Amino acid sequence: MTTAELTLPELPYEQWEDTKATLHLVSQIMGKIKLAHHPKLPHWWHITLRVTPRGISTQTIPTASGHNFEIELNVPHLQLRLASSNGQEASIELKGLSVAAVYERTMSALEKIGHPTEILAKPYGNPHSTIPFAEDDTHKSWDHNAIRKWWKVLLFLD
């Protein structure tokens, strides 16, 4: 491996703090959806999100219906993509959306693909917000360049 391959992008916290807060809240929505369906495993391993070649993912979420689904935050396209083993798919363009809009569209998309879900729709342990997801029009920063840098760091660490 060359030194260039090991070089990580600079990502000063102050420059992407608002985007990081938005990503944190959206990732909590993803995790809470997984929590609502997935059988419990020790140490909460069943709700971790995984790094993928395209972003971060819930990976396969089993459901009582027998059809599995996945939610992926696709970084190159700045979308949430939902896919079900029943053949249904949905995607949500994130640029410009508030957390409230992402939450509403995600819950609608889950219904559309055949996986209606109820979650405790408020952040947990988040220093940036205690606003319920459905009411959070404050967090809506989507600095795509910063998100790509964050993802590059995640890929390196993974």
Coordinates of C-alpha atoms in Angstrom, one line a residue:
M1 CA 0.0 0.0 0.0
T2 CA 1.3 3.4 -0.9
T3 CA 1.3 6.4 1.5
A4 CA -1.3 8.1 -0.7
E5 CA -3.7 5.1 -0.1
L6 CA -3.2 5.5 3.7
T7 CA -3.9 9.2 3.7
L8 CA -7.3 10.1 5.2
P9 CA -9.1 13.2 4.3
E10 CA -9.2 16.1 6.7
L11 CA -12.6 16.5 8.4
P12 CA -12.4 19.3 11.0
Y13 CA -15.4 18.9 13.3
E14 CA -16.4 22.6 13.2
Q15 CA -16.7 22.4 9.4
W16 CA -19.2 19.6 9.3
E17 CA -20.8 19.6 12.8
D18 CA -24.3 20.4 11.4
T19 CA -24.1 17.6 8.8
K20 CA -22.7 15.2 11.4
A21 CA -25.7 15.9 13.6
T22 CA -28.1 15.3 10.8
L23 CA -26.4 12.0 9.9
H24 CA -26.4 10.9 13.5
L25 CA -30.2 11.4 13.7
V26 CA -30.9 9.7 10.4
S27 CA -28.7 6.8 11.4
Q28 CA -30.7 6.5 14.7
I29 CA -33.9 6.2 12.6
M30 CA -32.2 3.4 10.6
G31 CA -31.1 1.7 13.8
K32 CA -34.5 2.0 15.5
I33 CA -36.2 0.5 12.5
K34 CA -33.8 -2.5 12.7
L35 CA -34.4 -2.7 16.5
A36 CA -38.2 -2.9 15.9
H37 CA -37.9 -6.0 13.7
H38 CA -34.7 -7.9 14.4
P39 CA -34.5 -10.6 17.1
K40 CA -32.4 -9.4 20.0
L41 CA -28.8 -10.5 20.2
P42 CA -26.2 -10.0 23.0
H43 CA -24.6 -6.6 23.3
W44 CA -27.1 -5.0 20.9
W45 CA -25.2 -6.5 17.9
H46 CA -28.5 -6.8 16.1
I47 CA -28.9 -3.0 15.6
T48 CA -25.4 -2.1 14.5
L49 CA -25.1 -0.4 11.1
R50 CA -22.4 -1.7 8.8
V51 CA -20.1 0.0 6.3
T52 CA -20.7 -1.0 2.7
P53 CA -19.0 -0.1 -0.6
R54 CA -21.8 2.4 -1.0
G55 CA -22.3 3.8 2.5
I56 CA -23.8 2.4 5.7
S57 CA -26.5 -0.3 5.9
T58 CA -28.8 -2.0 8.3
Q59 CA -28.0 -5.2 6.4
T60 CA -30.7 -7.8 6.3
I61 CA -33.6 -7.2 8.7
P62 CA -35.7 -10.3 9.2
T63 CA -39.5 -9.8 9.8
A64 CA -42.4 -11.9 11.0
S65 CA -43.8 -11.8 7.5
G66 CA -41.0 -14.0 6.2
H67 CA -39.7 -11.2 3.9
N68 CA -36.5 -9.5 4.8
F69 CA -35.5 -5.9 4.0
E70 CA -32.6 -3.6 4.2
I71 CA -32.1 0.2 4.5
E72 CA -28.9 1.7 3.1
L73 CA -27.6 5.2 3.3
N74 CA -26.0 5.5 -0.2
V75 CA -23.3 8.1 0.1
P76 CA -22.4 8.5 -3.6
H77 CA -26.0 9.2 -4.5
L78 CA -27.0 10.8 -1.1
Q79 CA -30.1 8.6 -0.9
L80 CA -31.7 6.2 1.5
R81 CA -32.5 3.0 -0.4
L82 CA -34.9 0.5 0.9
A83 CA -35.2 -3.0 -0.6
S84 CA -37.3 -6.0 0.4
S85 CA -37.0 -9.6 -0.5
N86 CA -40.6 -9.4 -1.7
G87 CA -39.2 -7.4 -4.7
Q88 CA -40.3 -4.0 -3.6
E89 CA -37.8 -1.1 -3.5
A90 CA -37.9 2.6 -2.6
S91 CA -35.4 5.4 -2.5
I92 CA -35.4 8.8 -0.8
E93 CA -33.2 11.7 -2.1
L94 CA -31.8 13.3 1.1
K95 CA -30.4 16.6 -0.1
G96 CA -32.3 19.5 1.4
L97 CA -34.5 17.3 3.6
S98 CA -34.9 17.9 7.3
V99 CA -34.8 15.0 9.8
A100 CA -38.6 15.3 10.0
A101 CA -39.0 14.9 6.2
V102 CA -36.5 11.9 6.2
Y103 CA -38.5 10.3 9.0
E104 CA -41.9 10.8 7.3
R105 CA -40.6 9.6 3.9
T106 CA -38.8 6.6 5.4
M107 CA -41.9 5.4 7.3
S108 CA -44.0 5.9 4.1
A109 CA -41.4 4.0 2.1
L110 CA -41.5 1.1 4.6
E111 CA -45.2 0.9 4.1
K112 CA -44.8 1.0 0.3
I113 CA -42.4 -1.9 0.3
G114 CA -44.6 -4.0 2.7
H115 CA -42.8 -3.4 6.0
P116 CA -44.8 -0.9 8.1
T117 CA -42.9 -0.1 11.2
E118 CA -43.5 1.7 14.5
I119 CA -40.5 3.0 16.5
L120 CA -39.9 5.2 19.5
A121 CA -39.5 8.2 17.2
K122 CA -37.1 10.4 19.2
P123 CA -33.3 10.5 19.5
Y124 CA -31.5 8.6 22.2
G125 CA -28.4 10.0 23.9
N126 CA -27.9 12.6 21.3
P127 CA -26.2 15.8 22.5
H128 CA -27.5 17.6 19.4
S129 CA -31.2 17.0 19.7
T130 CA -34.0 15.8 21.9
I131 CA -36.6 16.8 19.3
P132 CA -38.9 14.0 18.2
F133 CA -37.9 12.9 14.6
A134 CA -41.3 13.9 13.2
E135 CA -40.9 17.4 14.5
D136 CA -37.2 18.0 13.7
D137 CA -37.0 20.6 11.0
T138 CA -33.8 22.0 12.5
H139 CA -31.4 19.4 11.3
K140 CA -31.2 19.4 7.5
S141 CA -27.5 19.9 6.7
W142 CA -26.2 17.6 3.9
D143 CA -22.7 18.7 3.0
H144 CA -22.1 15.9 0.5
N145 CA -18.3 16.6 0.4
A146 CA -18.0 16.1 4.1
I147 CA -20.2 13.0 4.0
R148 CA -17.9 11.5 1.4
K149 CA -14.9 12.2 3.6
W150 CA -16.6 10.7 6.6
W151 CA -17.5 7.6 4.5
K152 CA -13.8 7.3 3.3
V153 CA -12.7 7.3 6.9
L154 CA -15.3 4.6 7.7
L155 CA -14.2 2.5 4.8
F156 CA -10.6 2.8 6.0
L157 CA -11.5 1.8 9.6
D158 CA -13.7 -1.1 8.5

